[in-house]
């Protein structure tokens, strides 16, 4: 499994500079810090036009967003987003992660991409003995896939039509790559469900890595998620 952060929200200082004029010093103070957290912090203060920060405990992102999270006022976390390129996960994981309706996906196509030379994805519980069994089952599936593809081509189907029909024998352990985007509130919801000891072991591993990277770009927005739920 490989998880690469492709993009995350960045505050444009110019835009902030143009807002408010005489209020600029306050805005400027507010934009110093991780962009995603700053954006949520800014959005929260914009609701009440509360630019004075007399309370030192909530004058920074950590303190302010801790309060927001306690109150469940999570809509302010929807302004910032993060996009990941996720590779080397199984089709079973794809079926699970796509259930999260607030995430956006671009998924490697089994209709266009030739799976003949792919390797299976082993579930985390799998040890060398089980890996051997999975490998052998995957090889058999790929044999059938290749034979089906040739048969369908001989029948006159196009390459795409032949692949889309032959993929019927590809198993859950077939690998897939995808680009996934979510806003911070959506990612938090995914983590609450999948960074859990009740979740499937592979998606749990993914959630753990996503959390690690999300905490780097938005530490205040994920401050309350530490241990598996
Ligand atoms: C441990 C575990 C086991 C599971 N087992 C199964 C299983 O056996 N079979 C199965 O089919 N699924 C299973 N799932 C998937 C699960 O049912 C959900 O589809 C998945 O977790 C996505 O969560 P969600 O539907 O709450 O929210 P998301 O789609 O991620 O949306 C987030 C939140 O937005 C709100 N929301 C989104 N859409 C609507 C809507 N249409 N109406 C009202 N509110 C909405 C809800 O508050 C929701 O919680 C499992 C999930 C987990 C974590």
Short mmCIF file of C-alpha atoms and ligand atoms in Angstrom, two decimals:
data_model
loop_
_atom_site.label_atom_id
_atom_site.label_comp_id
_atom_site.label_asym_id
_atom_site.label_seq_id
_atom_site.Cartn_x
_atom_site.Cartn_y
_atom_site.Cartn_z
CA UNK A 1 0.00 0.00 0.00
CA UNK A 2 1.30 3.42 -0.92
CA UNK A 3 -0.46 6.64 0.11
CA UNK A 4 0.73 9.90 -1.40
CA UNK A 5 -0.67 13.30 -0.53
CA UNK A 6 -1.28 14.97 -3.91
CA UNK A 7 -2.94 18.19 -2.82
CA UNK A 8 -4.31 20.05 0.15
CA UNK A 9 -5.94 23.45 0.58
CA UNK A 10 -3.64 26.44 0.68
CA UNK A 11 -4.65 29.87 1.91
CA UNK A 12 -4.02 32.63 -0.60
CA UNK A 13 -2.54 35.48 1.43
CA UNK A 14 -3.54 37.97 -1.23
CA UNK A 15 -7.22 37.25 -0.74
CA UNK A 16 -6.94 37.69 2.99
CA UNK A 17 -4.99 40.89 2.50
CA UNK A 18 -7.87 42.34 0.51
CA UNK A 19 -10.48 41.62 3.17
CA UNK A 20 -11.25 44.12 5.86
CA UNK A 21 -8.59 46.76 5.18
CA UNK A 22 -7.94 48.14 8.66
CA UNK A 23 -8.50 44.67 10.13
CA UNK A 24 -5.50 43.39 8.18
CA UNK A 25 -3.20 42.90 11.16
CA UNK A 26 -5.69 40.56 12.79
CA UNK A 27 -6.24 38.61 9.58
CA UNK A 28 -2.53 38.42 9.03
CA UNK A 29 -2.00 36.99 12.49
CA UNK A 30 -4.69 34.45 11.71
CA UNK A 31 -3.18 33.17 8.47
CA UNK A 32 0.17 32.13 9.97
CA UNK A 33 -0.02 28.36 10.44
CA UNK A 34 -1.11 25.17 8.68
CA UNK A 35 -3.50 26.26 5.93
CA UNK A 36 -6.30 23.74 6.55
CA UNK A 37 -6.48 24.55 10.26
CA UNK A 38 -6.21 28.28 9.57
CA UNK A 39 -9.06 28.09 7.10
CA UNK A 40 -11.35 26.32 9.59
CA UNK A 41 -10.30 28.77 12.33
CA UNK A 42 -10.96 31.73 10.02
CA UNK A 43 -14.36 30.32 8.98
CA UNK A 44 -15.37 29.87 12.61
CA UNK A 45 -14.44 33.44 13.52
CA UNK A 46 -16.12 34.77 10.37
CA UNK A 47 -19.45 33.39 11.66
CA UNK A 48 -19.42 35.85 14.57
CA UNK A 49 -16.93 38.38 13.12
CA UNK A 50 -14.95 37.56 16.26
CA UNK A 51 -11.52 38.85 15.30
CA UNK A 52 -10.55 39.97 18.80
CA UNK A 53 -8.88 37.16 20.65
CA UNK A 54 -8.84 38.08 24.34
CA UNK A 55 -8.73 34.44 25.48
CA UNK A 56 -5.23 33.02 24.89
CA UNK A 57 -6.61 29.47 25.11
CA UNK A 58 -8.63 29.93 21.90
CA UNK A 59 -6.36 32.43 20.14
CA UNK A 60 -4.54 29.66 18.28
CA UNK A 61 -5.77 26.90 15.94
CA UNK A 62 -5.38 24.10 18.48
CA UNK A 63 -7.41 25.78 21.18
CA UNK A 64 -10.00 27.28 18.86
CA UNK A 65 -10.64 24.08 16.92
CA UNK A 66 -10.63 21.98 20.11
CA UNK A 67 -13.62 24.03 21.17
CA UNK A 68 -15.24 23.66 17.73
CA UNK A 69 -14.78 19.87 17.85
CA UNK A 70 -16.24 19.70 21.37
CA UNK A 71 -19.30 21.63 20.21
CA UNK A 72 -19.67 19.48 17.05
CA UNK A 73 -19.61 22.66 14.92
CA UNK A 74 -17.76 20.66 12.26
CA UNK A 75 -19.10 22.43 9.16
CA UNK A 76 -16.14 24.83 9.39
CA UNK A 77 -13.89 21.84 8.62
CA UNK A 78 -15.53 21.43 5.20
CA UNK A 79 -13.63 24.35 3.64
CA UNK A 80 -10.25 22.61 3.50
CA UNK A 81 -9.66 19.39 1.62
CA UNK A 82 -6.94 16.81 1.00
CA UNK A 83 -6.38 14.61 -2.04
CA UNK A 84 -4.47 11.32 -1.85
CA UNK A 85 -3.18 8.90 -4.48
CA UNK A 86 -3.71 5.44 -3.01
CA UNK A 87 -1.94 2.53 -4.73
CA UNK A 88 -1.56 -1.18 -4.10
CA UNK A 89 -4.80 -1.74 -2.23
CA UNK A 90 -7.31 -4.48 -2.96
CA UNK A 91 -10.62 -4.34 -4.77
CA UNK A 92 -12.24 -5.31 -1.46
CA UNK A 93 -10.87 -2.12 0.08
CA UNK A 94 -12.23 -0.18 -2.91
CA UNK A 95 -15.71 -1.58 -2.23
CA UNK A 96 -15.48 -0.37 1.37
CA UNK A 97 -13.98 3.09 0.92
CA UNK A 98 -16.39 4.02 -1.89
CA UNK A 99 -19.27 3.63 0.59
CA UNK A 100 -18.19 6.98 2.06
CA UNK A 101 -20.43 9.27 0.07
CA UNK A 102 -18.65 12.53 0.85
CA UNK A 103 -15.37 11.39 -0.72
CA UNK A 104 -14.65 11.88 -4.45
CA UNK A 105 -12.94 9.16 -6.50
CA UNK A 106 -11.04 8.56 -9.74
CA UNK A 107 -10.39 4.82 -9.88
CA UNK A 108 -8.10 2.77 -12.14
CA UNK A 109 -10.35 1.13 -14.74
CA UNK A 110 -10.42 -2.63 -15.20
CA UNK A 111 -12.06 -2.03 -18.59
CA UNK A 112 -9.06 -0.14 -19.92
CA UNK A 113 -6.10 -1.41 -17.90
CA UNK A 114 -4.60 -4.83 -18.69
CA UNK A 115 -4.38 -6.86 -15.45
CA UNK A 116 -2.28 -9.72 -16.95
CA UNK A 117 0.93 -8.72 -15.16
CA UNK A 118 -0.44 -7.57 -11.82
CA UNK A 119 0.37 -8.97 -8.38
CA UNK A 120 -2.22 -9.77 -5.71
CA UNK A 121 -2.67 -7.64 -2.58
CA UNK A 122 -2.24 -9.77 0.54
CA UNK A 123 -4.52 -9.11 3.51
CA UNK A 124 -2.53 -7.94 6.58
CA UNK A 125 -3.19 -11.28 8.35
CA UNK A 126 -1.50 -13.23 5.56
CA UNK A 127 1.86 -14.88 6.34
CA UNK A 128 4.21 -16.54 3.79
CA UNK A 129 2.15 -19.78 3.72
CA UNK A 130 -1.07 -17.91 3.03
CA UNK A 131 0.71 -15.60 0.57
CA UNK A 132 1.69 -18.72 -1.37
CA UNK A 133 -1.94 -19.89 -1.52
CA UNK A 134 -3.14 -16.41 -2.56
CA UNK A 135 -0.44 -16.22 -5.25
CA UNK A 136 -1.42 -19.55 -6.69
CA UNK A 137 -5.14 -18.67 -6.73
CA UNK A 138 -4.32 -15.32 -8.35
CA UNK A 139 -2.19 -16.99 -11.03
CA UNK A 140 -5.09 -19.33 -11.85
CA UNK A 141 -7.44 -16.35 -12.08
CA UNK A 142 -5.03 -14.52 -14.39
CA UNK A 143 -4.75 -17.62 -16.60
CA UNK A 144 -8.53 -17.64 -16.97
CA UNK A 145 -8.49 -13.85 -17.51
CA UNK A 146 -5.92 -14.14 -20.34
CA UNK A 147 -7.77 -17.05 -21.99
CA UNK A 148 -11.10 -15.24 -21.78
CA UNK A 149 -9.55 -12.09 -23.23
CA UNK A 150 -8.17 -14.04 -26.23
CA UNK A 151 -11.51 -15.82 -26.77
CA UNK A 152 -13.44 -12.56 -26.68
CA UNK A 153 -10.97 -10.95 -29.11
CA UNK A 154 -11.39 -13.91 -31.48
CA UNK A 155 -15.15 -13.32 -31.33
CA UNK A 156 -14.47 -9.82 -32.69
CA UNK A 157 -14.78 -7.79 -29.47
CA UNK A 158 -12.63 -4.65 -29.14
CA UNK A 159 -9.78 -4.64 -26.57
CA UNK A 160 -11.93 -2.65 -24.14
CA UNK A 161 -14.93 -4.94 -24.60
CA UNK A 162 -12.75 -8.04 -24.19
CA UNK A 163 -11.15 -6.69 -20.97
CA UNK A 164 -14.44 -5.63 -19.47
CA UNK A 165 -15.83 -9.15 -20.05
CA UNK A 166 -12.65 -10.98 -18.95
CA UNK A 167 -12.41 -9.03 -15.67
CA UNK A 168 -15.34 -11.05 -14.35
CA UNK A 169 -12.83 -13.62 -13.04
CA UNK A 170 -10.54 -11.13 -11.24
CA UNK A 171 -10.73 -11.66 -7.47
CA UNK A 172 -10.96 -9.29 -4.50
CA UNK A 173 -7.16 -9.35 -4.07
CA UNK A 174 -6.61 -7.69 -7.49
CA UNK A 175 -4.81 -4.39 -6.96
CA UNK A 176 -6.28 -0.98 -7.64
CA UNK A 177 -5.04 2.61 -7.64
CA UNK A 178 -7.26 5.62 -7.01
CA UNK A 179 -7.24 9.35 -6.42
CA UNK A 180 -9.44 10.24 -3.45
CA UNK A 181 -10.45 13.71 -2.29
CA UNK A 182 -12.29 14.63 0.85
CA UNK A 183 -12.83 17.69 2.95
CA UNK A 184 -11.52 17.51 6.52
CA UNK A 185 -14.93 16.80 7.99
CA UNK A 186 -15.44 13.91 5.55
CA UNK A 187 -11.97 12.50 6.36
CA UNK A 188 -12.76 12.71 10.08
CA UNK A 189 -15.92 10.72 9.53
CA UNK A 190 -14.06 8.07 7.52
CA UNK A 191 -11.45 7.78 10.28
CA UNK A 192 -14.11 7.42 12.98
CA UNK A 193 -15.47 4.38 11.12
CA UNK A 194 -12.33 2.84 9.64
CA UNK A 195 -9.59 3.67 12.17
CA UNK A 196 -11.36 1.22 14.38
CA UNK A 197 -10.64 -2.21 15.72
CA UNK A 198 -14.03 -3.26 14.21
CA UNK A 199 -12.90 -2.32 10.69
CA UNK A 200 -11.39 -4.63 8.08
CA UNK A 201 -7.62 -4.93 8.73
CA UNK A 202 -6.54 -3.52 5.34
CA UNK A 203 -8.73 -0.41 5.50
CA UNK A 204 -7.64 0.01 9.14
CA UNK A 205 -4.02 0.17 7.88
CA UNK A 206 -5.04 2.71 5.25
CA UNK A 207 -6.91 4.80 7.84
CA UNK A 208 -3.85 4.77 10.11
CA UNK A 209 -1.64 6.12 7.30
CA UNK A 210 -4.24 8.70 6.25
CA UNK A 211 -4.49 9.91 9.83
CA UNK A 212 -0.70 10.20 10.10
CA UNK A 213 -0.57 12.38 6.96
CA UNK A 214 -3.69 14.39 7.81
CA UNK A 215 -2.26 15.21 11.22
CA UNK A 216 0.81 16.65 9.44
CA UNK A 217 -1.24 19.05 7.30
CA UNK A 218 -4.06 19.77 9.77
CA UNK A 219 -2.95 18.89 13.32
CA UNK A 220 -5.68 20.92 15.01
CA UNK A 221 -8.48 19.47 12.88
CA UNK A 222 -7.52 15.90 13.86
CA UNK A 223 -6.26 16.58 17.39
CA UNK A 224 -8.92 14.43 19.07
CA UNK A 225 -8.24 11.31 16.98
CA UNK A 226 -5.40 9.45 18.66
CA UNK A 227 -6.13 5.80 19.28
CA UNK A 228 -8.35 3.44 17.29
CA UNK A 229 -12.00 4.10 18.09
C1 LIG B 1 -17.01 -2.11 10.79
C2 LIG B 1 -17.88 -1.89 9.58
C3 LIG B 1 -18.60 -2.93 9.06
C4 LIG B 1 -19.44 -2.74 7.95
N1 LIG B 1 -20.14 -3.78 7.44
C5 LIG B 1 -20.98 -3.59 6.39
C6 LIG B 1 -21.76 -4.66 5.84
O1 LIG B 1 -21.69 -5.80 6.29
N2 LIG B 1 -22.58 -4.40 4.81
C7 LIG B 1 -22.70 -3.14 4.26
O2 LIG B 1 -23.47 -2.96 3.32
N3 LIG B 1 -21.95 -2.12 4.74
C8 LIG B 1 -21.10 -2.31 5.77
N4 LIG B 1 -20.35 -1.25 6.25
C9 LIG B 1 -20.45 0.05 5.58
C10 LIG B 1 -21.38 1.01 6.35
O3 LIG B 1 -22.68 0.51 6.37
C11 LIG B 1 -21.38 2.40 5.67
O4 LIG B 1 -21.86 2.30 4.36
C12 LIG B 1 -20.02 3.05 5.63
O5 LIG B 1 -19.38 2.94 6.87
C13 LIG B 1 -20.17 4.54 5.26
O6 LIG B 1 -20.71 5.21 6.36
P1 LIG B 1 -22.03 6.10 6.33
O7 LIG B 1 -23.05 5.53 5.44
O8 LIG B 1 -22.41 6.38 7.76
O9 LIG B 1 -21.56 7.47 5.84
P2 LIG B 1 -20.97 8.28 4.64
O10 LIG B 1 -21.52 7.91 3.33
O11 LIG B 1 -19.47 8.28 4.78
O12 LIG B 1 -21.55 9.68 5.04
C14 LIG B 1 -21.17 10.31 6.26
C15 LIG B 1 -22.38 10.76 7.04
O13 LIG B 1 -23.17 11.62 6.24
C16 LIG B 1 -24.55 11.41 6.53
N5 LIG B 1 -25.24 10.91 5.33
C17 LIG B 1 -24.66 10.51 4.17
N6 LIG B 1 -25.58 10.15 3.29
C18 LIG B 1 -26.78 10.28 3.91
C19 LIG B 1 -28.11 10.05 3.50
N7 LIG B 1 -28.43 9.59 2.31
N8 LIG B 1 -29.08 10.33 4.38
C20 LIG B 1 -28.82 10.79 5.61
N9 LIG B 1 -27.57 11.04 6.07
C21 LIG B 1 -26.56 10.79 5.22
C22 LIG B 1 -24.62 10.40 7.66
O14 LIG B 1 -24.58 11.08 8.89
C23 LIG B 1 -23.32 9.63 7.48
O15 LIG B 1 -22.88 8.97 8.65
C24 LIG B 1 -19.53 -1.44 7.35
C25 LIG B 1 -18.78 -0.39 7.89
C26 LIG B 1 -17.96 -0.59 8.98
C27 LIG B 1 -17.15 0.57 9.52
#
